[in-house]
Amino acid sequence: MPQQSPLDVPEGDPFGPHNLPYGVFSTAGEDRRRIGVRIGGYVLDAGAAAAALGSPYTGLLGQPTLNPLLAAGRTAWHDVRRALTAWVTDPGHRPTVEPHLLPLDEVVLHLPYEVADYVDFYASEHHATNVGKIFRPDGDALTPNWKHLPIGYHGRSGTIVVSGTDVVRPSGQRKAPTDPAPVFGPSVKLDIEAEVGFVVGTPSEMGRPVALGDFEDHVFGLFLLNDWSARDIQAWEYVPLGPFLGKSFATSVSAWVTPLEALDGARVAPPARDFPLLPYLDDDAADRPGGFDLRITVSINGQEVARPPFASMYWTAAQQLAHMTVNGASLRTGDVYGSGTVSGPDVDERGSLLELTWNGRDAIELADGKRTFLEDGDTVTLTAWAPGSDGTRVGLGEVTGRIVGTR
């Protein structure tokens, strides 16, 4: 019986030829970083395969980072993806391609792009409502502007780290309502935010907003993102200018970027809006739905604690991109923006411990004890998949981080 090829991906594998996410890897004992494409339980050295096949895309794929491919634009993204699909599905290419496949557990994965700017949003109505109820129990849960525009803040791009990187518990000022003065020390309310990130490929000109319908011309793909949050530091510092040190210490992202083209089957309409939006945000006449049906799972120390549904997000990624450039701010290749915490209407669909424990009031039960917020040694993992065409699943990989004590 002939030996099975690594390219014979089992039916139902979420990383089959219908997916083909991009990453950057190296091998043990070698510092050289290469673009990889995941297929089943293997990573294809895309640059080496391209060179062996005499592909015109060798220059884009034979790089240590995805940025040149991101900058090449939508036509190139489509053509490269079409070529990769042929390389892993056409039996005639197997003798050339198979030598450039490496088992996933034999490679080291790296941050796949050089991050330019970073923006994080606040786009889930369920999350924003829960947070409002927690901190403004006697007032309106949503601020007056929330349903008129996607609220966001500019984060720190230099502390975006790849999945598997330890997260050091941050220190800072904190002040409980009953404390007479602030104190300094490690955060005691360290939290997660289950999010989806988007990476920009094609830049834009300063002073020229990106229209709602141009989303797919500028955004290359998406990935899972965990916006670690020190709630006690954040609560003391955020008035009047918003998040700062309570957010900027670390943001973890998946090692795999799923191209938007792989998610055509996951497009869904966003929730119904209460009233008409301003024209630059109005997607009623869009060519196709702006939402994505992504099924996220949150686990702490291997135990599932929540399943936030991305399809419930009030503001779409296209609206977020339009809003963050409407003042003329330019896009750069490698810009990253986060969706904001993903939460659904049910208790087990909340994407943060702030909501799951109602700011520490209701502890959650784990196999190793109760939790209100994260303890040193805790490992948080976000995983997700999306429905594909013909009943397939598109795997989005995972983003994992372990909390270590303050240094």
Short mmCIF file of C-alpha atoms in Angstrom, two decimals:
data_model
loop_
_atom_site.label_atom_id
_atom_site.label_comp_id
_atom_site.label_asym_id
_atom_site.label_seq_id
_atom_site.Cartn_x
_atom_site.Cartn_y
_atom_site.Cartn_z
CA MET A 1 0.00 0.00 0.00
CA PRO A 2 1.50 3.37 -0.98
CA GLN A 3 2.30 5.77 1.83
CA GLN A 4 -0.32 8.46 2.33
CA SER A 5 0.74 11.94 1.34
CA PRO A 6 0.60 14.80 3.88
CA LEU A 7 -1.50 16.56 1.26
CA ASP A 8 -4.23 13.95 1.64
CA VAL A 9 -5.98 15.96 4.34
CA PRO A 10 -8.78 14.00 6.04
CA GLU A 11 -12.28 15.04 5.15
CA GLY A 12 -13.59 17.54 7.69
CA ASP A 13 -10.16 18.88 8.63
CA PRO A 14 -10.65 22.63 9.26
CA PHE A 15 -7.24 23.31 7.70
CA GLY A 16 -7.89 21.71 4.34
CA PRO A 17 -7.28 23.33 0.92
CA HIS A 18 -10.39 25.49 1.43
CA ASN A 19 -8.59 27.40 4.20
CA LEU A 20 -4.80 27.84 3.70
CA PRO A 21 -3.99 30.45 6.36
CA TYR A 22 -0.64 32.23 6.30
CA GLY A 23 1.99 32.36 9.02
CA VAL A 24 5.72 32.81 9.55
CA PHE A 25 7.89 30.02 10.94
CA SER A 26 11.42 28.89 11.63
CA THR A 27 12.84 25.48 12.41
CA ALA A 28 14.77 24.30 15.45
CA GLY A 29 18.33 25.55 15.47
CA GLU A 30 17.74 27.98 12.60
CA ASP A 31 16.91 31.66 12.96
CA ARG A 32 15.78 32.15 9.37
CA ARG A 33 12.09 33.02 9.21
CA ARG A 34 9.93 31.91 6.30
CA ILE A 35 6.34 32.32 5.16
CA GLY A 36 4.34 29.18 5.78
CA VAL A 37 0.89 28.06 4.75
CA ARG A 38 -0.93 25.58 6.96
CA ILE A 39 -2.38 22.48 5.34
CA GLY A 40 -3.74 19.85 7.71
CA GLY A 41 -1.10 19.09 10.33
CA TYR A 42 1.72 20.46 8.19
CA VAL A 43 3.26 23.78 7.21
CA LEU A 44 4.21 24.37 3.60
CA ASP A 45 7.38 26.41 3.13
CA ALA A 46 5.67 28.67 0.61
CA GLY A 47 8.77 30.43 -0.66
CA ALA A 48 10.71 27.22 -1.22
CA ALA A 49 7.76 25.61 -2.97
CA ALA A 50 7.30 28.66 -5.16
CA ALA A 51 10.98 28.62 -6.14
CA ALA A 52 10.91 24.89 -6.89
CA LEU A 53 7.86 25.35 -9.11
CA GLY A 54 9.31 28.39 -10.89
CA SER A 55 6.41 30.53 -9.68
CA PRO A 56 6.25 34.27 -10.40
CA TYR A 57 5.22 34.70 -6.75
CA THR A 58 8.57 33.51 -5.37
CA GLY A 59 9.55 37.08 -4.53
CA LEU A 60 6.41 37.67 -2.43
CA LEU A 61 6.47 34.29 -0.69
CA GLY A 62 10.22 34.02 -0.14
CA GLN A 63 10.18 36.67 2.60
CA PRO A 64 10.66 36.61 6.40
CA THR A 65 7.37 38.43 6.95
CA LEU A 66 3.96 38.74 5.29
CA ASN A 67 4.27 42.51 4.78
CA PRO A 68 5.39 42.43 1.11
CA LEU A 69 2.48 40.15 0.27
CA LEU A 70 0.10 42.35 2.24
CA ALA A 71 1.30 45.42 0.37
CA ALA A 72 0.91 43.74 -3.03
CA GLY A 73 -2.86 44.29 -3.02
CA ARG A 74 -6.06 42.40 -3.60
CA THR A 75 -5.35 41.09 -7.09
CA ALA A 76 -2.05 39.60 -5.94
CA TRP A 77 -3.73 38.10 -2.84
CA HIS A 78 -6.26 36.34 -5.06
CA ASP A 79 -3.67 35.12 -7.58
CA VAL A 80 -1.28 33.82 -4.91
CA ARG A 81 -4.10 32.00 -3.14
CA ARG A 82 -5.22 30.42 -6.40
CA ALA A 83 -1.66 29.26 -7.07
CA LEU A 84 -1.26 27.81 -3.56
CA THR A 85 -4.54 25.95 -3.91
CA ALA A 86 -3.31 24.36 -7.12
CA TRP A 87 0.02 23.41 -5.55
CA VAL A 88 -1.62 21.47 -2.71
CA THR A 89 -4.46 19.89 -4.74
CA ASP A 90 -2.99 19.05 -8.16
CA PRO A 91 -1.40 15.55 -8.00
CA GLY A 92 1.07 16.61 -10.65
CA HIS A 93 2.68 19.08 -8.22
CA ARG A 94 3.12 16.59 -5.37
CA PRO A 95 6.68 15.43 -6.15
CA THR A 96 7.82 19.06 -6.09
CA VAL A 97 5.69 20.32 -3.19
CA GLU A 98 5.92 17.46 -0.68
CA PRO A 99 9.62 17.96 0.17
CA HIS A 100 8.74 21.44 1.43
CA LEU A 101 6.13 20.29 3.97
CA LEU A 102 7.11 20.26 7.63
CA PRO A 103 5.10 18.78 10.53
CA LEU A 104 3.42 21.53 12.51
CA ASP A 105 4.95 20.32 15.77
CA GLU A 106 8.47 20.70 14.35
CA VAL A 107 8.32 24.42 13.59
CA VAL A 108 8.41 27.58 15.69
CA LEU A 109 5.72 30.11 14.82
CA HIS A 110 6.36 33.86 14.93
CA LEU A 111 4.40 37.09 14.65
CA PRO A 112 3.56 36.86 10.95
CA TYR A 113 3.66 40.58 10.07
CA GLU A 114 5.40 43.74 11.20
CA VAL A 115 2.72 45.72 13.04
CA ALA A 116 2.30 49.36 12.07
CA ASP A 117 -0.53 50.99 14.05
CA TYR A 118 -3.02 49.35 16.40
CA VAL A 119 -6.63 50.35 17.06
CA ASP A 120 -9.09 48.51 19.27
CA PHE A 121 -12.87 48.88 19.12
CA TYR A 122 -15.87 48.33 21.39
CA ALA A 123 -18.35 46.85 18.93
CA SER A 124 -20.47 44.28 20.79
CA GLU A 125 -23.77 45.69 22.06
CA HIS A 126 -24.02 42.84 24.57
CA HIS A 127 -20.54 43.53 25.96
CA ALA A 128 -21.04 47.30 26.08
CA THR A 129 -24.42 46.87 27.77
CA ASN A 130 -23.00 44.52 30.39
CA VAL A 131 -20.12 46.86 31.13
CA GLY A 132 -22.53 49.79 31.39
CA LYS A 133 -24.73 47.91 33.83
CA ILE A 134 -21.72 46.99 35.96
CA PHE A 135 -20.27 50.49 36.20
CA ARG A 136 -23.40 52.62 35.76
CA PRO A 137 -26.14 50.59 37.46
CA ASP A 138 -28.33 53.65 37.95
CA GLY A 139 -27.76 55.17 34.51
CA ASP A 140 -28.03 54.29 30.84
CA ALA A 141 -26.03 51.18 29.99
CA LEU A 142 -24.91 52.55 26.62
CA THR A 143 -23.35 55.98 26.18
CA PRO A 144 -25.29 58.36 23.86
CA ASN A 145 -22.79 57.95 21.00
CA TRP A 146 -22.53 54.15 21.05
CA LYS A 147 -25.08 53.36 18.32
CA HIS A 148 -23.98 56.25 16.12
CA LEU A 149 -20.31 55.31 15.66
CA PRO A 150 -17.85 52.49 16.38
CA ILE A 151 -16.06 53.56 19.57
CA GLY A 152 -12.35 52.77 19.69
CA TYR A 153 -8.95 53.76 21.03
CA HIS A 154 -5.38 53.70 19.76
CA GLY A 155 -3.30 51.00 21.41
CA ARG A 156 0.39 50.16 21.57
CA SER A 157 1.61 48.23 18.54
CA GLY A 158 4.96 47.39 20.12
CA THR A 159 3.37 45.05 22.67
CA ILE A 160 1.43 42.90 20.23
CA VAL A 161 2.84 39.39 20.69
CA VAL A 162 2.30 36.06 19.01
CA SER A 163 0.36 33.20 20.56
CA GLY A 164 2.38 31.26 23.12
CA THR A 165 4.17 34.31 24.53
CA ASP A 166 3.98 34.62 28.31
CA VAL A 167 2.13 37.66 29.65
CA VAL A 168 3.69 39.39 32.63
CA ARG A 169 1.20 40.64 35.20
CA PRO A 170 1.31 44.44 34.93
CA SER A 171 1.79 46.85 37.80
CA GLY A 172 0.33 50.31 38.07
CA GLN A 173 -1.81 52.64 40.10
CA ARG A 174 -5.17 51.43 41.32
CA LYS A 175 -7.75 52.87 43.66
CA ALA A 176 -10.85 51.12 44.94
CA PRO A 177 -13.88 53.37 45.58
CA THR A 178 -13.38 53.04 49.34
CA ASP A 179 -9.62 53.70 49.30
CA PRO A 180 -8.55 57.16 50.52
CA ALA A 181 -5.68 57.34 47.98
CA PRO A 182 -4.28 55.29 45.09
CA VAL A 183 -1.73 52.54 45.68
CA PHE A 184 0.89 51.05 43.37
CA GLY A 185 1.32 47.36 42.76
CA PRO A 186 0.49 44.35 40.57
CA SER A 187 -2.97 44.27 39.04
CA VAL A 188 -5.40 42.14 41.03
CA LYS A 189 -8.11 42.24 38.35
CA LEU A 190 -6.29 40.85 35.34
CA ASP A 191 -8.74 39.95 32.58
CA ILE A 192 -9.08 38.77 29.01
CA GLU A 193 -11.03 40.09 26.05
CA ALA A 194 -11.91 37.57 23.37
CA GLU A 195 -11.64 39.45 20.08
CA VAL A 196 -11.06 39.10 16.36
CA GLY A 197 -8.27 41.10 14.74
CA PHE A 198 -7.92 42.38 11.18
CA VAL A 199 -4.69 43.21 9.37
CA VAL A 200 -4.41 45.88 6.68
CA GLY A 201 -2.57 45.15 3.48
CA THR A 202 -3.05 47.98 1.00
CA PRO A 203 -2.27 51.42 2.47
CA SER A 204 -4.32 54.56 1.87
CA GLU A 205 -3.49 58.19 1.23
CA MET A 206 -3.56 60.61 4.14
CA GLY A 207 -6.55 62.92 3.86
CA ARG A 208 -8.59 60.45 1.78
CA PRO A 209 -11.10 58.34 3.78
CA VAL A 210 -11.58 54.67 2.94
CA ALA A 211 -15.15 54.06 1.82
CA LEU A 212 -17.27 51.33 3.36
CA GLY A 213 -17.29 49.37 0.12
CA ASP A 214 -13.48 49.35 -0.14
CA PHE A 215 -12.96 47.14 2.91
CA GLU A 216 -11.83 44.10 0.90
CA ASP A 217 -9.39 46.21 -1.13
CA HIS A 218 -7.49 47.11 2.04
CA VAL A 219 -7.95 44.31 4.60
CA PHE A 220 -6.03 41.10 3.91
CA GLY A 221 -7.41 38.78 6.56
CA LEU A 222 -8.40 38.14 10.14
CA PHE A 223 -7.16 36.26 13.19
CA LEU A 224 -7.93 35.72 16.87
CA LEU A 225 -6.87 38.38 19.34
CA ASN A 226 -6.80 38.54 23.15
CA ASP A 227 -6.77 42.08 24.50
CA TRP A 228 -5.44 41.47 28.02
CA SER A 229 -6.89 44.05 30.41
CA ALA A 230 -5.94 45.13 33.93
CA ARG A 231 -9.39 46.21 35.09
CA ASP A 232 -8.27 47.88 38.33
CA ILE A 233 -5.58 49.96 36.60
CA GLN A 234 -8.01 50.77 33.79
CA ALA A 235 -10.80 51.87 36.15
CA TRP A 236 -8.59 54.45 37.89
CA GLU A 237 -6.91 55.87 34.77
CA TYR A 238 -9.55 55.90 32.05
CA VAL A 239 -11.38 59.13 32.94
CA PRO A 240 -11.24 61.35 30.91
CA LEU A 241 -9.14 59.98 28.03
CA GLY A 242 -9.85 56.24 28.02
CA PRO A 243 -7.68 53.08 28.11
CA PHE A 244 -3.93 53.45 28.60
CA LEU A 245 -1.68 51.36 30.88
CA GLY A 246 -4.49 48.96 31.73
CA LYS A 247 -4.35 47.74 28.10
CA SER A 248 -0.94 48.53 26.63
CA PHE A 249 1.17 45.91 28.44
CA ALA A 250 0.28 43.04 26.04
CA THR A 251 -2.06 42.02 23.23
CA SER A 252 -1.81 38.42 21.99
CA VAL A 253 -2.60 37.40 18.42
CA SER A 254 -2.84 34.10 16.59
CA ALA A 255 0.12 32.91 14.54
CA TRP A 256 -2.20 32.28 11.57
CA VAL A 257 -3.92 34.86 9.37
CA THR A 258 -6.97 33.61 7.49
CA PRO A 259 -7.51 35.42 4.17
CA LEU A 260 -10.90 37.07 3.81
CA GLU A 261 -11.37 35.06 0.62
CA ALA A 262 -11.45 31.84 2.68
CA LEU A 263 -14.39 33.17 4.65
CA ASP A 264 -16.89 33.84 1.87
CA GLY A 265 -19.16 31.14 3.30
CA ALA A 266 -19.15 32.76 6.74
CA ARG A 267 -20.61 36.12 5.68
CA VAL A 268 -23.75 37.09 7.62
CA ALA A 269 -25.83 40.21 8.07
CA PRO A 270 -25.13 42.16 11.27
CA PRO A 271 -27.91 42.63 13.84
CA ALA A 272 -30.70 45.03 12.89
CA ARG A 273 -29.92 48.66 13.73
CA ASP A 274 -32.36 50.84 15.67
CA PHE A 275 -32.23 53.82 13.30
CA PRO A 276 -30.53 54.95 10.07
CA LEU A 277 -26.78 55.49 10.22
CA LEU A 278 -24.86 58.38 8.74
CA PRO A 279 -24.09 57.71 5.06
CA TYR A 280 -20.42 56.76 5.50
CA LEU A 281 -21.47 53.96 7.91
CA ASP A 282 -24.72 52.91 6.24
CA ASP A 283 -24.26 49.38 4.89
CA ASP A 284 -27.89 48.69 3.95
CA ALA A 285 -26.99 48.76 0.26
CA ALA A 286 -23.74 46.80 0.58
CA ASP A 287 -22.99 44.20 -2.10
CA ARG A 288 -22.88 41.47 0.54
CA PRO A 289 -23.26 41.16 4.31
CA GLY A 290 -20.55 42.75 6.44
CA GLY A 291 -20.64 40.38 9.40
CA PHE A 292 -18.76 37.11 9.89
CA ASP A 293 -20.12 34.00 11.56
CA LEU A 294 -17.14 32.99 13.70
CA ARG A 295 -17.63 30.51 16.56
CA ILE A 296 -15.17 31.36 19.36
CA THR A 297 -14.35 29.28 22.42
CA VAL A 298 -12.62 30.63 25.54
CA SER A 299 -10.77 28.20 27.79
CA ILE A 300 -8.84 28.72 31.02
CA ASN A 301 -6.36 25.99 31.96
CA GLY A 302 -7.95 23.73 29.39
CA GLN A 303 -11.51 24.19 30.68
CA GLU A 304 -14.10 25.87 28.48
CA VAL A 305 -15.70 28.91 30.12
CA ALA A 306 -17.46 30.72 27.24
CA ARG A 307 -18.50 30.59 23.57
CA PRO A 308 -18.79 34.15 22.28
CA PRO A 309 -20.56 34.44 18.88
CA PHE A 310 -18.94 36.93 16.50
CA ALA A 311 -22.07 37.02 14.31
CA SER A 312 -23.77 39.10 17.01
CA MET A 313 -21.36 42.07 16.69
CA TYR A 314 -23.25 45.33 16.15
CA TRP A 315 -20.48 47.11 14.22
CA THR A 316 -18.77 45.30 11.34
CA ALA A 317 -15.09 45.34 10.43
CA ALA A 318 -15.91 47.35 7.29
CA GLN A 319 -17.68 50.02 9.33
CA GLN A 320 -14.77 50.14 11.75
CA LEU A 321 -12.31 50.68 8.90
CA ALA A 322 -14.49 53.40 7.39
CA HIS A 323 -14.82 55.17 10.74
CA MET A 324 -11.14 55.07 11.66
CA THR A 325 -10.22 56.73 8.36
CA VAL A 326 -13.17 59.12 7.93
CA ASN A 327 -11.13 62.00 9.38
CA GLY A 328 -8.42 61.42 6.76
CA ALA A 329 -6.17 59.20 8.87
CA SER A 330 -4.13 57.01 6.55
CA LEU A 331 -3.72 53.25 6.58
CA ARG A 332 -0.32 51.57 6.55
CA THR A 333 0.58 48.03 5.59
CA GLY A 334 0.58 46.02 8.80
CA ASP A 335 -2.02 48.12 10.62
CA VAL A 336 -3.97 45.94 13.02
CA TYR A 337 -7.37 46.62 14.50
CA GLY A 338 -9.38 44.61 16.99
CA SER A 339 -13.11 44.07 17.01
CA GLY A 340 -13.54 44.70 20.72
CA THR A 341 -14.74 42.06 23.15
CA VAL A 342 -17.08 39.53 21.55
CA SER A 343 -20.08 38.75 23.76
CA GLY A 344 -23.50 37.29 23.10
CA PRO A 345 -26.81 37.61 24.94
CA ASP A 346 -26.35 34.55 27.15
CA VAL A 347 -24.18 34.23 30.25
CA ASP A 348 -21.99 31.53 28.69
CA GLU A 349 -21.39 33.75 25.64
CA ARG A 350 -19.55 36.53 27.49
CA GLY A 351 -16.04 37.20 26.24
CA SER A 352 -14.45 38.63 29.39
CA LEU A 353 -14.13 37.69 33.05
CA LEU A 354 -15.44 41.15 33.92
CA GLU A 355 -18.80 40.01 32.52
CA LEU A 356 -18.59 36.31 33.38
CA THR A 357 -18.01 37.11 37.08
CA TRP A 358 -19.89 40.43 37.05
CA ASN A 359 -16.78 42.33 38.18
CA GLY A 360 -15.80 39.67 40.69
CA ARG A 361 -19.18 39.21 42.33
CA ASP A 362 -19.81 35.71 40.93
CA ALA A 363 -16.78 33.42 40.81
CA ILE A 364 -16.56 30.80 38.09
CA GLU A 365 -15.67 27.22 38.97
CA LEU A 366 -12.55 25.68 37.43
CA ALA A 367 -11.15 22.24 38.11
CA ASP A 368 -8.30 23.85 40.07
CA GLY A 369 -10.45 26.28 42.04
CA LYS A 370 -12.64 29.33 41.73
CA ARG A 371 -11.73 32.40 39.69
CA THR A 372 -12.95 35.95 39.54
CA PHE A 373 -9.93 37.25 37.63
CA LEU A 374 -6.73 35.59 36.39
CA GLU A 375 -4.12 34.16 38.72
CA ASP A 376 -0.41 33.67 38.01
CA GLY A 377 0.08 30.43 36.11
CA ASP A 378 -3.31 30.55 34.41
CA THR A 379 -3.27 29.80 30.68
CA VAL A 380 -5.97 31.30 28.48
CA THR A 381 -6.71 29.90 25.02
CA LEU A 382 -9.06 31.25 22.38
CA THR A 383 -9.98 28.98 19.47
CA ALA A 384 -12.49 29.47 16.67
CA TRP A 385 -13.91 28.15 13.45
CA ALA A 386 -16.21 29.47 10.75
CA PRO A 387 -18.64 27.71 8.44
CA GLY A 388 -17.25 27.23 4.97
CA SER A 389 -18.80 26.22 1.70
CA ASP A 390 -20.29 22.73 1.23
CA GLY A 391 -20.46 22.07 4.96
CA THR A 392 -16.75 22.52 5.63
CA ARG A 393 -15.28 24.27 8.64
CA VAL A 394 -12.60 26.94 8.38
CA GLY A 395 -10.22 26.74 11.34
CA LEU A 396 -8.92 30.00 12.77
CA GLY A 397 -6.23 28.40 14.91
CA GLU A 398 -5.74 29.61 18.45
CA VAL A 399 -4.23 32.32 20.57
CA THR A 400 -2.77 31.27 23.91
CA GLY A 401 -1.07 33.15 26.72
CA ARG A 402 0.13 32.17 30.21
CA ILE A 403 0.17 34.65 33.07
CA VAL A 404 3.48 34.98 34.91
CA GLY A 405 4.18 37.05 37.99
CA THR A 406 5.22 40.69 38.03
CA ARG A 407 8.91 41.24 37.35
#
